[in-house]
Amino acid sequence: MAAPLLLIAAGGTGGHMFPAQALAETMLARGWRVKLSTDARGARYAGGFPEAVPVEQVASATFARGGALAKAVTPLRIAGGVASAAMAMLRDRPAVVAGFGGYPSIPALAAATLLRVPRMIHEQNAVPGKVNRVFATRVDAFACSIWPTRLPEGVTGVHVGNPVRAAVLERAGAPYMPPGPYPVNIVAIGGSQGARVISDAVPAGLALLPPEVRDRLRVSHQARGEDQERVTEAYAMAGIAADVQPFFADIPRRLSEAQLVISRSGASSVADISVIGRPSILIPFAAAAGDHQTANARGLVDAGAAALVPERRATPDEIAGLVAAVLDNPGGAMQMALSALRQGIPDAADRLADLVETVARKGAANKKKDGQ
């Protein structure tokens, strides 16, 4: 008898794909088969998934991008993706379909709804995204990363936390070395696609610190490709040792070695910072739908683990002042690290996996009751 199949439907950003990857790793360890359903864009972010997870590409689209012609063909592309996903499910029926948000998850969730396949959603943010809101009342379970989550009326959420990848779990609770008279590591990240405001304000802010502090800094800065050269030059002009890249494959290691993290407050970034346990300065993305990044940051801020800087106030002077406040207070930095760690949910992937298995059992029981 074949092992049960979990079909994961996820979109094309790290915020969707990292927790999906964590669930895939956990379900494989439990003896399940796992497949990933996404579109061509999402497939580019699937490189970290285990090799045992086949990627099924299906067509999808969004009304939020492109001109009039692109918007006109969007329904046709989605319909084609739904048909393709349904055919794949008829060939190899999943025990559960788990959606992680993003428009590439639409075809698999829609096909599962049509075929009455047990299905669930995992929402990473404190304010659900559009796709997850649409399907919220059409699934058997709605898992939340952050509590409370602003759920649609009539939907009951299950708080499981945001699953983190195995590479992050390996660094969970890594001992924190507070800043002192030795090299100090700062990690500046803007999510999976970088952030212009961080590339503008952080190098300029760190350049305002006293020379004896700048000499000790070791910065890992994630910048968009088009910003990489100017950010590198800005650090060099300030005499700061910096590694500037569009993407860090070893970000868990860099976070574990950091005395301070400066980051967007995307759900995966907040989860990684919490599970590893590091002080942070969080700059929410101002244009995030429903201002969900500010809501994501609230737990760490209220716990005294992070400083929150609205994007409009993310000036070099503001960054310099906040960084100095952490680096000049080793005891306070240690307390921030411990507070961050207390906010982490390192077993979130196991909690979510338990919910997958609960949905699968209920689905099997209903199928038996219906005599199918």
C-alpha atoms as a printed R data frame, in Angstrom:
    type eleno elety resid chain resno       x      y       z
1   ATOM     1    CA   MET     A     1   0.000  0.000   0.000
2   ATOM     2    CA   ALA     A     2   1.416  3.382  -1.036
3   ATOM     3    CA   ALA     A     3   2.269  5.906   1.630
4   ATOM     4    CA   PRO     A     4  -0.258  8.750   1.987
5   ATOM     5    CA   LEU     A     5   0.375 11.796  -0.173
6   ATOM     6    CA   LEU     A     6   0.501 15.401   0.985
7   ATOM     7    CA   LEU     A     7   0.220 17.928  -1.826
8   ATOM     8    CA   ILE     A     8   1.637 21.301  -0.823
9   ATOM     9    CA   ALA     A     9   0.413 24.319  -2.779
10  ATOM    10    CA   ALA     A    10   2.597 27.394  -2.313
11  ATOM    11    CA   GLY     A    11   3.474 30.675  -3.990
12  ATOM    12    CA   GLY     A    12   6.726 32.125  -5.165
13  ATOM    13    CA   THR     A    13   8.316 33.961  -2.239
14  ATOM    14    CA   GLY     A    14  10.415 32.774   0.671
15  ATOM    15    CA   GLY     A    15   7.601 33.733   3.040
16  ATOM    16    CA   HIS     A    16   5.398 31.034   1.509
17  ATOM    17    CA   MET     A    17   8.042 28.526   0.504
18  ATOM    18    CA   PHE     A    18  10.200 28.292   3.650
19  ATOM    19    CA   PRO     A    19   7.386 27.053   5.953
20  ATOM    20    CA   ALA     A    20   6.130 24.816   3.149
21  ATOM    21    CA   GLN     A    21   9.616 23.328   2.894
22  ATOM    22    CA   ALA     A    22   9.699 22.787   6.664
23  ATOM    23    CA   LEU     A    23   6.409 20.897   6.553
24  ATOM    24    CA   ALA     A    24   7.660 18.807   3.627
25  ATOM    25    CA   GLU     A    25  10.769 17.815   5.590
26  ATOM    26    CA   THR     A    26   8.663 16.823   8.599
27  ATOM    27    CA   MET     A    27   6.082 14.819   6.634
28  ATOM    28    CA   LEU     A    28   8.783 12.906   4.764
29  ATOM    29    CA   ALA     A    29  10.307 11.990   8.132
30  ATOM    30    CA   ARG     A    30   6.881 10.671   9.177
31  ATOM    31    CA   GLY     A    31   6.739  8.347   6.177
32  ATOM    32    CA   TRP     A    32   4.481 10.396   3.932
33  ATOM    33    CA   ARG     A    33   4.994 11.150   0.273
34  ATOM    34    CA   VAL     A    34   5.054 14.874  -0.543
35  ATOM    35    CA   LYS     A    35   4.575 16.815  -3.769
36  ATOM    36    CA   LEU     A    36   4.764 20.555  -4.375
37  ATOM    37    CA   SER     A    37   2.263 22.324  -6.626
38  ATOM    38    CA   THR     A    38   3.322 25.787  -7.821
39  ATOM    39    CA   ASP     A    39   3.761 27.809 -10.986
40  ATOM    40    CA   ALA     A    40   6.945 28.561 -12.930
41  ATOM    41    CA   ARG     A    41   7.788 31.527 -10.676
42  ATOM    42    CA   GLY     A    42   7.293 29.494  -7.539
43  ATOM    43    CA   ALA     A    43   9.438 26.678  -8.883
44  ATOM    44    CA   ARG     A    44  12.423 29.040  -8.842
45  ATOM    45    CA   TYR     A    45  12.129 29.213  -5.036
46  ATOM    46    CA   ALA     A    46  11.820 25.448  -4.579
47  ATOM    47    CA   GLY     A    47  15.539 24.666  -4.655
48  ATOM    48    CA   GLY     A    48  15.696 24.044  -0.900
49  ATOM    49    CA   PHE     A    49  13.013 21.351  -0.910
50  ATOM    50    CA   PRO     A    50  14.217 17.778  -0.387
51  ATOM    51    CA   GLU     A    51  14.942 15.874  -3.586
52  ATOM    52    CA   ALA     A    52  12.193 13.425  -2.654
53  ATOM    53    CA   VAL     A    53   9.586 16.152  -3.303
54  ATOM    54    CA   PRO     A    54   8.528 16.299  -6.986
55  ATOM    55    CA   VAL     A    55   7.504 19.742  -8.237
56  ATOM    56    CA   GLU     A    56   4.294 19.867 -10.272
57  ATOM    57    CA   GLN     A    57   4.121 23.115 -12.223
58  ATOM    58    CA   VAL     A    58   0.616 24.381 -12.987
59  ATOM    59    CA   ALA     A    59  -0.440 27.595 -14.666
60  ATOM    60    CA   SER     A    60  -1.701 30.395 -12.444
61  ATOM    61    CA   ALA     A    61  -1.988 34.149 -12.572
62  ATOM    62    CA   THR     A    62  -3.060 37.224 -10.640
63  ATOM    63    CA   PHE     A    63  -5.237 40.201 -11.499
64  ATOM    64    CA   ALA     A    64  -2.784 42.426  -9.626
65  ATOM    65    CA   ARG     A    65  -0.117 42.416 -12.329
66  ATOM    66    CA   GLY     A    66   0.196 43.208 -16.004
67  ATOM    67    CA   GLY     A    67  -1.855 45.281 -18.400
68  ATOM    68    CA   ALA     A    68  -5.406 44.901 -19.668
69  ATOM    69    CA   LEU     A    69  -4.569 41.938 -21.922
70  ATOM    70    CA   ALA     A    70  -2.816 40.050 -19.119
71  ATOM    71    CA   LYS     A    71  -5.775 40.644 -16.806
72  ATOM    72    CA   ALA     A    72  -8.187 39.470 -19.508
73  ATOM    73    CA   VAL     A    73  -6.467 36.101 -19.875
74  ATOM    74    CA   THR     A    74  -5.978 35.587 -16.122
75  ATOM    75    CA   PRO     A    75  -9.220 33.581 -15.667
76  ATOM    76    CA   LEU     A    76  -8.246 31.325 -18.572
77  ATOM    77    CA   ARG     A    77  -4.795 30.681 -17.131
78  ATOM    78    CA   ILE     A    78  -6.241 29.876 -13.711
79  ATOM    79    CA   ALA     A    79  -8.880 27.584 -15.232
80  ATOM    80    CA   GLY     A    80  -6.180 25.743 -17.151
81  ATOM    81    CA   GLY     A    81  -4.153 25.363 -13.976
82  ATOM    82    CA   VAL     A    82  -7.167 24.031 -12.060
83  ATOM    83    CA   ALA     A    83  -7.840 21.465 -14.792
84  ATOM    84    CA   SER     A    84  -4.197 20.380 -14.789
85  ATOM    85    CA   ALA     A    85  -4.135 20.090 -10.986
86  ATOM    86    CA   ALA     A    86  -7.379 18.098 -10.981
87  ATOM    87    CA   MET     A    87  -6.045 15.633 -13.554
88  ATOM    88    CA   ALA     A    88  -2.918 15.125 -11.452
89  ATOM    89    CA   MET     A    89  -5.053 14.465  -8.339
90  ATOM    90    CA   LEU     A    90  -7.160 11.908 -10.193
91  ATOM    91    CA   ARG     A    91  -3.968 10.053 -11.150
92  ATOM    92    CA   ASP     A    92  -2.507 10.216  -7.633
93  ATOM    93    CA   ARG     A    93  -5.101 11.318  -5.082
94  ATOM    94    CA   PRO     A    94  -3.668 13.245  -2.132
95  ATOM    95    CA   ALA     A    95  -4.733 12.437   1.400
96  ATOM    96    CA   VAL     A    96  -4.491 16.188   2.106
97  ATOM    97    CA   VAL     A    97  -3.841 19.358   0.125
98  ATOM    98    CA   ALA     A    98  -2.161 22.103   2.187
99  ATOM    99    CA   GLY     A    99  -2.152 25.652   0.816
100 ATOM   100    CA   PHE     A   100   0.424 28.193   1.987
101 ATOM   101    CA   GLY     A   101  -0.876 31.238   0.143
102 ATOM   102    CA   GLY     A   102   0.096 33.150  -2.953
103 ATOM   103    CA   TYR     A   103  -1.741 32.983  -6.257
104 ATOM   104    CA   PRO     A   104   0.216 29.868  -7.401
105 ATOM   105    CA   SER     A   105  -1.682 27.935  -4.717
106 ATOM   106    CA   ILE     A   106  -5.065 28.666  -6.344
107 ATOM   107    CA   PRO     A   107  -5.165 25.761  -8.845
108 ATOM   108    CA   ALA     A   108  -4.451 22.989  -6.323
109 ATOM   109    CA   LEU     A   109  -6.824 24.370  -3.676
110 ATOM   110    CA   ALA     A   110  -9.585 24.907  -6.243
111 ATOM   111    CA   ALA     A   111  -9.120 21.410  -7.696
112 ATOM   112    CA   ALA     A   112  -9.158 19.891  -4.193
113 ATOM   113    CA   THR     A   113 -12.403 21.733  -3.462
114 ATOM   114    CA   LEU     A   114 -14.018 20.431  -6.654
115 ATOM   115    CA   LEU     A   115 -12.849 16.845  -6.011
116 ATOM   116    CA   ARG     A   116 -13.676 16.986  -2.265
117 ATOM   117    CA   VAL     A   117 -10.097 16.192  -1.305
118 ATOM   118    CA   PRO     A   118  -9.356 17.034   2.375
119 ATOM   119    CA   ARG     A   119  -7.679 20.435   2.417
120 ATOM   120    CA   MET     A   120  -6.236 22.979   4.798
121 ATOM   121    CA   ILE     A   121  -4.459 26.325   4.834
122 ATOM   122    CA   HIS     A   122  -1.431 27.599   6.680
123 ATOM   123    CA   GLU     A   123  -1.323 31.391   7.027
124 ATOM   124    CA   GLN     A   124   2.079 32.850   7.849
125 ATOM   125    CA   ASN     A   125   1.037 36.435   8.609
126 ATOM   126    CA   ALA     A   126  -1.112 38.078  11.263
127 ATOM   127    CA   VAL     A   127  -3.352 39.377   8.463
128 ATOM   128    CA   PRO     A   128  -4.273 36.630   5.939
129 ATOM   129    CA   GLY     A   129  -3.451 37.119   2.298
130 ATOM   130    CA   LYS     A   130  -6.117 37.413  -0.387
131 ATOM   131    CA   VAL     A   131  -5.955 33.798  -1.610
132 ATOM   132    CA   ASN     A   132  -6.136 32.360   1.879
133 ATOM   133    CA   ARG     A   133  -9.094 34.619   2.702
134 ATOM   134    CA   VAL     A   134 -10.939 33.376  -0.371
135 ATOM   135    CA   PHE     A   135 -10.456 29.710   0.557
136 ATOM   136    CA   ALA     A   136 -10.725 30.136   4.353
137 ATOM   137    CA   THR     A   137 -14.347 28.977   4.524
138 ATOM   138    CA   ARG     A   138 -13.764 26.151   2.039
139 ATOM   139    CA   VAL     A   139 -11.113 24.181   3.915
140 ATOM   140    CA   ASP     A   140 -11.174 21.649   6.754
141 ATOM   141    CA   ALA     A   141  -8.606 23.469   8.924
142 ATOM   142    CA   PHE     A   142  -6.985 26.912   9.040
143 ATOM   143    CA   ALA     A   143  -3.574 26.979  10.741
144 ATOM   144    CA   CYS     A   144  -2.119 30.263  11.992
145 ATOM   145    CA   SER     A   145   1.483 31.288  12.615
146 ATOM   146    CA   ILE     A   146   0.774 34.358  14.722
147 ATOM   147    CA   TRP     A   147  -1.811 34.713  17.452
148 ATOM   148    CA   PRO     A   148  -4.147 36.396  17.262
149 ATOM   149    CA   THR     A   149  -4.588 36.302  13.478
150 ATOM   150    CA   ARG     A   150  -7.222 38.512  11.863
151 ATOM   151    CA   LEU     A   151  -9.446 35.708  10.563
152 ATOM   152    CA   PRO     A   152 -12.459 36.026   8.262
153 ATOM   153    CA   GLU     A   153 -15.813 35.883  10.020
154 ATOM   154    CA   GLY     A   154 -16.885 32.351  10.864
155 ATOM   155    CA   VAL     A   155 -13.390 30.851  10.526
156 ATOM   156    CA   THR     A   156 -11.749 29.179  13.534
157 ATOM   157    CA   GLY     A   157  -7.965 29.150  13.515
158 ATOM   158    CA   VAL     A   158  -5.521 26.703  15.040
159 ATOM   159    CA   HIS     A   159  -2.355 28.354  16.374
160 ATOM   160    CA   VAL     A   160   0.647 26.235  15.351
161 ATOM   161    CA   GLY     A   161   3.366 28.829  14.739
162 ATOM   162    CA   ASN     A   162   5.405 29.300  11.574
163 ATOM   163    CA   PRO     A   163   7.458 26.220  10.631
164 ATOM   164    CA   VAL     A   164  11.154 26.867  10.115
165 ATOM   165    CA   ARG     A   165  13.504 24.852   7.940
166 ATOM   166    CA   ALA     A   166  15.772 22.134   9.328
167 ATOM   167    CA   ALA     A   167  18.784 24.437   8.823
168 ATOM   168    CA   VAL     A   168  17.174 26.946  11.205
169 ATOM   169    CA   LEU     A   169  16.217 24.279  13.741
170 ATOM   170    CA   GLU     A   170  19.832 23.159  13.844
171 ATOM   171    CA   ARG     A   171  20.658 26.648  15.183
172 ATOM   172    CA   ALA     A   172  17.625 26.943  17.490
173 ATOM   173    CA   GLY     A   173  18.583 28.575  20.780
174 ATOM   174    CA   ALA     A   174  22.238 28.871  19.760
175 ATOM   175    CA   PRO     A   175  24.206 30.564  22.586
176 ATOM   176    CA   TYR     A   176  24.219 34.334  22.225
177 ATOM   177    CA   MET     A   177  27.438 36.318  22.616
178 ATOM   178    CA   PRO     A   178  26.496 39.898  23.516
179 ATOM   179    CA   PRO     A   179  28.348 42.768  21.818
180 ATOM   180    CA   GLY     A   180  31.711 43.680  23.296
181 ATOM   181    CA   PRO     A   181  35.263 44.802  22.458
182 ATOM   182    CA   TYR     A   182  35.651 42.223  19.708
183 ATOM   183    CA   PRO     A   183  34.238 41.694  16.181
184 ATOM   184    CA   VAL     A   184  30.484 42.315  16.136
185 ATOM   185    CA   ASN     A   185  28.291 40.640  13.519
186 ATOM   186    CA   ILE     A   186  25.247 42.419  12.108
187 ATOM   187    CA   VAL     A   187  22.865 40.770   9.638
188 ATOM   188    CA   ALA     A   188  20.740 43.074   7.443
189 ATOM   189    CA   ILE     A   189  18.072 41.252   5.445
190 ATOM   190    CA   GLY     A   190  15.046 42.388   3.498
191 ATOM   191    CA   GLY     A   191  13.198 39.158   2.871
192 ATOM   192    CA   SER     A   192  13.753 36.788  -0.037
193 ATOM   193    CA   GLN     A   193  13.802 39.659  -2.555
194 ATOM   194    CA   GLY     A   194  15.790 42.267  -0.648
195 ATOM   195    CA   ALA     A   195  14.568 45.704   0.438
196 ATOM   196    CA   ARG     A   196  15.527 49.101  -0.944
197 ATOM   197    CA   VAL     A   197  14.961 50.946   2.351
198 ATOM   198    CA   ILE     A   198  17.386 48.656   4.173
199 ATOM   199    CA   SER     A   199  19.988 49.151   1.458
200 ATOM   200    CA   ASP     A   200  19.513 52.931   1.693
201 ATOM   201    CA   ALA     A   201  19.396 53.429   5.462
202 ATOM   202    CA   VAL     A   202  21.544 50.720   7.024
203 ATOM   203    CA   PRO     A   203  24.946 51.362   5.385
204 ATOM   204    CA   ALA     A   204  24.470 55.122   5.880
205 ATOM   205    CA   GLY     A   205  23.365 54.603   9.467
206 ATOM   206    CA   LEU     A   206  26.265 52.348  10.385
207 ATOM   207    CA   ALA     A   207  28.616 54.892   8.804
208 ATOM   208    CA   LEU     A   208  27.515 57.379  11.496
209 ATOM   209    CA   LEU     A   209  28.832 55.190  14.322
210 ATOM   210    CA   PRO     A   210  32.177 56.081  15.942
211 ATOM   211    CA   PRO     A   211  35.286 54.813  14.096
212 ATOM   212    CA   GLU     A   212  36.207 52.414  16.917
213 ATOM   213    CA   VAL     A   213  32.770 50.763  16.567
214 ATOM   214    CA   ARG     A   214  32.842 50.653  12.764
215 ATOM   215    CA   ASP     A   215  36.225 48.922  12.898
216 ATOM   216    CA   ARG     A   216  34.667 46.013  14.810
217 ATOM   217    CA   LEU     A   217  31.627 45.539  12.592
218 ATOM   218    CA   ARG     A   218  31.202 42.542  10.316
219 ATOM   219    CA   VAL     A   219  28.055 43.015   8.229
220 ATOM   220    CA   SER     A   220  26.125 40.465   6.155
221 ATOM   221    CA   HIS     A   221  23.784 42.522   3.978
222 ATOM   222    CA   GLN     A   222  21.220 41.098   1.588
223 ATOM   223    CA   ALA     A   223  20.599 43.573  -1.239
224 ATOM   224    CA   ARG     A   224  18.828 43.395  -4.554
225 ATOM   225    CA   GLY     A   225  21.111 42.677  -7.469
226 ATOM   226    CA   GLU     A   226  20.754 46.195  -8.850
227 ATOM   227    CA   ASP     A   227  21.750 47.642  -5.453
228 ATOM   228    CA   GLN     A   228  24.647 45.313  -4.672
229 ATOM   229    CA   GLU     A   229  27.447 47.448  -6.105
230 ATOM   230    CA   ARG     A   230  26.391 50.731  -4.478
231 ATOM   231    CA   VAL     A   231  25.771 49.078  -1.109
232 ATOM   232    CA   THR     A   232  29.186 47.431  -1.254
233 ATOM   233    CA   GLU     A   233  30.783 50.797  -2.042
234 ATOM   234    CA   ALA     A   234  28.915 52.515   0.797
235 ATOM   235    CA   TYR     A   235  30.307 50.068   3.339
236 ATOM   236    CA   ALA     A   236  33.801 50.347   1.867
237 ATOM   237    CA   MET     A   237  33.689 54.149   2.075
238 ATOM   238    CA   ALA     A   238  32.730 53.858   5.757
239 ATOM   239    CA   GLY     A   239  35.548 51.393   6.447
240 ATOM   240    CA   ILE     A   240  33.094 48.647   7.408
241 ATOM   241    CA   ALA     A   241  33.780 45.011   6.507
242 ATOM   242    CA   ALA     A   242  30.679 43.804   4.670
243 ATOM   243    CA   ASP     A   243  29.560 40.805   2.634
244 ATOM   244    CA   VAL     A   244  26.814 42.048   0.306
245 ATOM   245    CA   GLN     A   245  24.850 39.480  -1.700
246 ATOM   246    CA   PRO     A   246  21.388 39.229  -3.314
247 ATOM   247    CA   PHE     A   247  20.693 36.044  -1.341
248 ATOM   248    CA   PHE     A   248  22.398 34.166   1.483
249 ATOM   249    CA   ALA     A   249  21.978 30.403   1.309
250 ATOM   250    CA   ASP     A   250  23.473 30.097   4.800
251 ATOM   251    CA   ILE     A   251  21.335 32.696   6.568
252 ATOM   252    CA   PRO     A   252  20.648 30.426   9.599
253 ATOM   253    CA   ARG     A   253  24.382 30.285  10.340
254 ATOM   254    CA   ARG     A   254  24.762 34.032   9.919
255 ATOM   255    CA   LEU     A   255  21.802 34.702  12.215
256 ATOM   256    CA   SER     A   256  23.205 32.392  14.886
257 ATOM   257    CA   GLU     A   257  26.534 34.272  14.825
258 ATOM   258    CA   ALA     A   258  24.938 37.743  14.869
259 ATOM   259    CA   GLN     A   259  24.833 40.168  17.754
260 ATOM   260    CA   LEU     A   260  22.049 42.125  15.999
261 ATOM   261    CA   VAL     A   261  19.641 41.582  13.093
262 ATOM   262    CA   ILE     A   262  18.130 44.399  11.024
263 ATOM   263    CA   SER     A   263  15.247 43.034   8.980
264 ATOM   264    CA   ARG     A   264  11.878 43.369   7.378
265 ATOM   265    CA   SER     A   265   9.221 41.707   9.517
266 ATOM   266    CA   GLY     A   266   8.049 39.100   7.061
267 ATOM   267    CA   ALA     A   267   6.647 36.025   8.769
268 ATOM   268    CA   SER     A   268   9.593 33.732   8.022
269 ATOM   269    CA   SER     A   269  12.150 36.326   9.104
270 ATOM   270    CA   VAL     A   270  10.309 36.858  12.398
271 ATOM   271    CA   ALA     A   271  10.104 33.091  12.936
272 ATOM   272    CA   ASP     A   272  13.820 32.550  12.201
273 ATOM   273    CA   ILE     A   273  14.864 35.410  14.505
274 ATOM   274    CA   SER     A   274  12.633 34.060  17.281
275 ATOM   275    CA   VAL     A   275  13.651 30.407  17.047
276 ATOM   276    CA   ILE     A   276  17.374 31.257  17.000
277 ATOM   277    CA   GLY     A   277  16.864 34.064  19.520
278 ATOM   278    CA   ARG     A   278  18.484 37.330  18.435
279 ATOM   279    CA   PRO     A   279  17.921 41.048  19.139
280 ATOM   280    CA   SER     A   280  16.476 42.803  16.134
281 ATOM   281    CA   ILE     A   281  15.499 46.095  14.560
282 ATOM   282    CA   LEU     A   282  12.400 45.468  12.432
283 ATOM   283    CA   ILE     A   283  11.351 47.701   9.524
284 ATOM   284    CA   PRO     A   284   7.919 46.568   8.280
285 ATOM   285    CA   PHE     A   285   7.184 46.832   4.570
286 ATOM   286    CA   ALA     A   286   4.869 49.839   4.426
287 ATOM   287    CA   ALA     A   287   2.931 48.617   1.380
288 ATOM   288    CA   ALA     A   288   2.226 45.143   2.781
289 ATOM   289    CA   ALA     A   289  -1.437 44.218   2.442
290 ATOM   290    CA   GLY     A   290  -3.311 45.105   5.608
291 ATOM   291    CA   ASP     A   291  -0.031 46.343   7.114
292 ATOM   292    CA   HIS     A   292   0.550 42.724   8.077
293 ATOM   293    CA   GLN     A   293   4.297 43.126   8.635
294 ATOM   294    CA   THR     A   294   3.668 45.578  11.477
295 ATOM   295    CA   ALA     A   295   1.282 43.036  12.993
296 ATOM   296    CA   ASN     A   296   3.891 40.292  12.489
297 ATOM   297    CA   ALA     A   297   6.441 42.293  14.479
298 ATOM   298    CA   ARG     A   298   4.146 43.023  17.403
299 ATOM   299    CA   GLY     A   299   4.979 39.909  19.426
300 ATOM   300    CA   LEU     A   300   8.729 40.553  19.414
301 ATOM   301    CA   VAL     A   301   8.292 44.276  20.046
302 ATOM   302    CA   ASP     A   302   5.865 43.799  22.943
303 ATOM   303    CA   ALA     A   303   8.229 41.215  24.458
304 ATOM   304    CA   GLY     A   304  11.110 43.718  24.422
305 ATOM   305    CA   ALA     A   305  13.027 41.610  21.887
306 ATOM   306    CA   ALA     A   306  12.920 44.062  18.988
307 ATOM   307    CA   ALA     A   307  12.729 47.742  18.097
308 ATOM   308    CA   LEU     A   308  10.110 48.684  15.499
309 ATOM   309    CA   VAL     A   309  10.913 51.385  12.924
310 ATOM   310    CA   PRO     A   310   8.141 52.426  10.511
311 ATOM   311    CA   GLU     A   311   9.516 52.737   6.997
312 ATOM   312    CA   ARG     A   312   8.944 56.512   6.928
313 ATOM   313    CA   ARG     A   313  11.209 56.860   9.970
314 ATOM   314    CA   ALA     A   314  13.959 54.526   8.768
315 ATOM   315    CA   THR     A   315  16.576 57.260   8.394
316 ATOM   316    CA   PRO     A   316  20.338 56.794   8.847
317 ATOM   317    CA   ASP     A   317  20.166 58.753  12.120
318 ATOM   318    CA   GLU     A   318  17.381 56.540  13.473
319 ATOM   319    CA   ILE     A   319  19.229 53.345  12.502
320 ATOM   320    CA   ALA     A   320  22.493 54.601  14.003
321 ATOM   321    CA   GLY     A   321  20.788 55.452  17.301
322 ATOM   322    CA   LEU     A   322  19.048 52.087  17.613
323 ATOM   323    CA   VAL     A   323  22.162 50.111  16.684
324 ATOM   324    CA   ALA     A   324  24.248 52.049  19.205
325 ATOM   325    CA   ALA     A   325  21.625 51.414  21.898
326 ATOM   326    CA   VAL     A   326  22.055 47.654  21.416
327 ATOM   327    CA   LEU     A   327  25.834 47.558  20.945
328 ATOM   328    CA   ASP     A   328  26.478 49.842  23.947
329 ATOM   329    CA   ASN     A   329  24.341 47.732  26.299
330 ATOM   330    CA   PRO     A   330  25.514 44.099  26.339
331 ATOM   331    CA   GLY     A   331  23.198 43.201  29.214
332 ATOM   332    CA   GLY     A   332  20.199 44.676  27.443
333 ATOM   333    CA   ALA     A   333  21.169 42.886  24.231
334 ATOM   334    CA   MET     A   334  21.286 39.586  26.104
335 ATOM   335    CA   GLN     A   335  17.805 40.229  27.520
336 ATOM   336    CA   MET     A   336  16.512 40.993  24.014
337 ATOM   337    CA   ALA     A   337  17.969 37.702  22.754
338 ATOM   338    CA   LEU     A   338  16.335 35.738  25.581
339 ATOM   339    CA   SER     A   339  13.014 37.502  25.030
340 ATOM   340    CA   ALA     A   340  13.141 36.676  21.314
341 ATOM   341    CA   LEU     A   341  13.815 33.041  22.115
342 ATOM   342    CA   ARG     A   342  10.764 32.894  24.380
343 ATOM   343    CA   GLN     A   343   8.624 34.033  21.440
344 ATOM   344    CA   GLY     A   344   9.848 31.219  19.182
345 ATOM   345    CA   ILE     A   345   7.879 28.047  18.408
346 ATOM   346    CA   PRO     A   346  10.574 25.610  17.273
347 ATOM   347    CA   ASP     A   347   8.132 22.683  17.031
348 ATOM   348    CA   ALA     A   348   5.751 24.540  14.690
349 ATOM   349    CA   ALA     A   349   6.425 22.085  11.853
350 ATOM   350    CA   ASP     A   350   5.461 19.159  14.095
351 ATOM   351    CA   ARG     A   351   2.311 20.968  15.237
352 ATOM   352    CA   LEU     A   352   1.354 21.621  11.626
353 ATOM   353    CA   ALA     A   353   2.175 18.026  10.666
354 ATOM   354    CA   ASP     A   354  -0.112 16.805  13.468
355 ATOM   355    CA   LEU     A   355  -2.900 18.933  12.006
356 ATOM   356    CA   VAL     A   356  -2.260 17.481   8.521
357 ATOM   357    CA   GLU     A   357  -2.673 13.974   9.932
358 ATOM   358    CA   THR     A   358  -5.833 14.978  11.808
359 ATOM   359    CA   VAL     A   359  -7.354 16.365   8.586
360 ATOM   360    CA   ALA     A   360  -6.341 13.178   6.762
361 ATOM   361    CA   ARG     A   361  -7.982 10.921   9.388
362 ATOM   362    CA   LYS     A   362 -11.203 12.930   9.322
363 ATOM   363    CA   GLY     A   363 -11.209 12.833   5.535
364 ATOM   364    CA   ALA     A   364 -10.743  9.068   5.496
365 ATOM   365    CA   ALA     A   365 -13.516  8.625   8.086
366 ATOM   366    CA   ASN     A   366 -15.927 10.786   6.077
367 ATOM   367    CA   LYS     A   367 -15.087  8.893   2.894
368 ATOM   368    CA   LYS     A   368 -15.795  5.591   4.641
369 ATOM   369    CA   LYS     A   369 -19.061  6.941   6.054
370 ATOM   370    CA   ASP     A   370 -20.144  8.051   2.597
371 ATOM   371    CA   GLY     A   371 -19.359  4.554   1.287
372 ATOM   372    CA   GLN     A   372 -16.801  5.735  -1.226
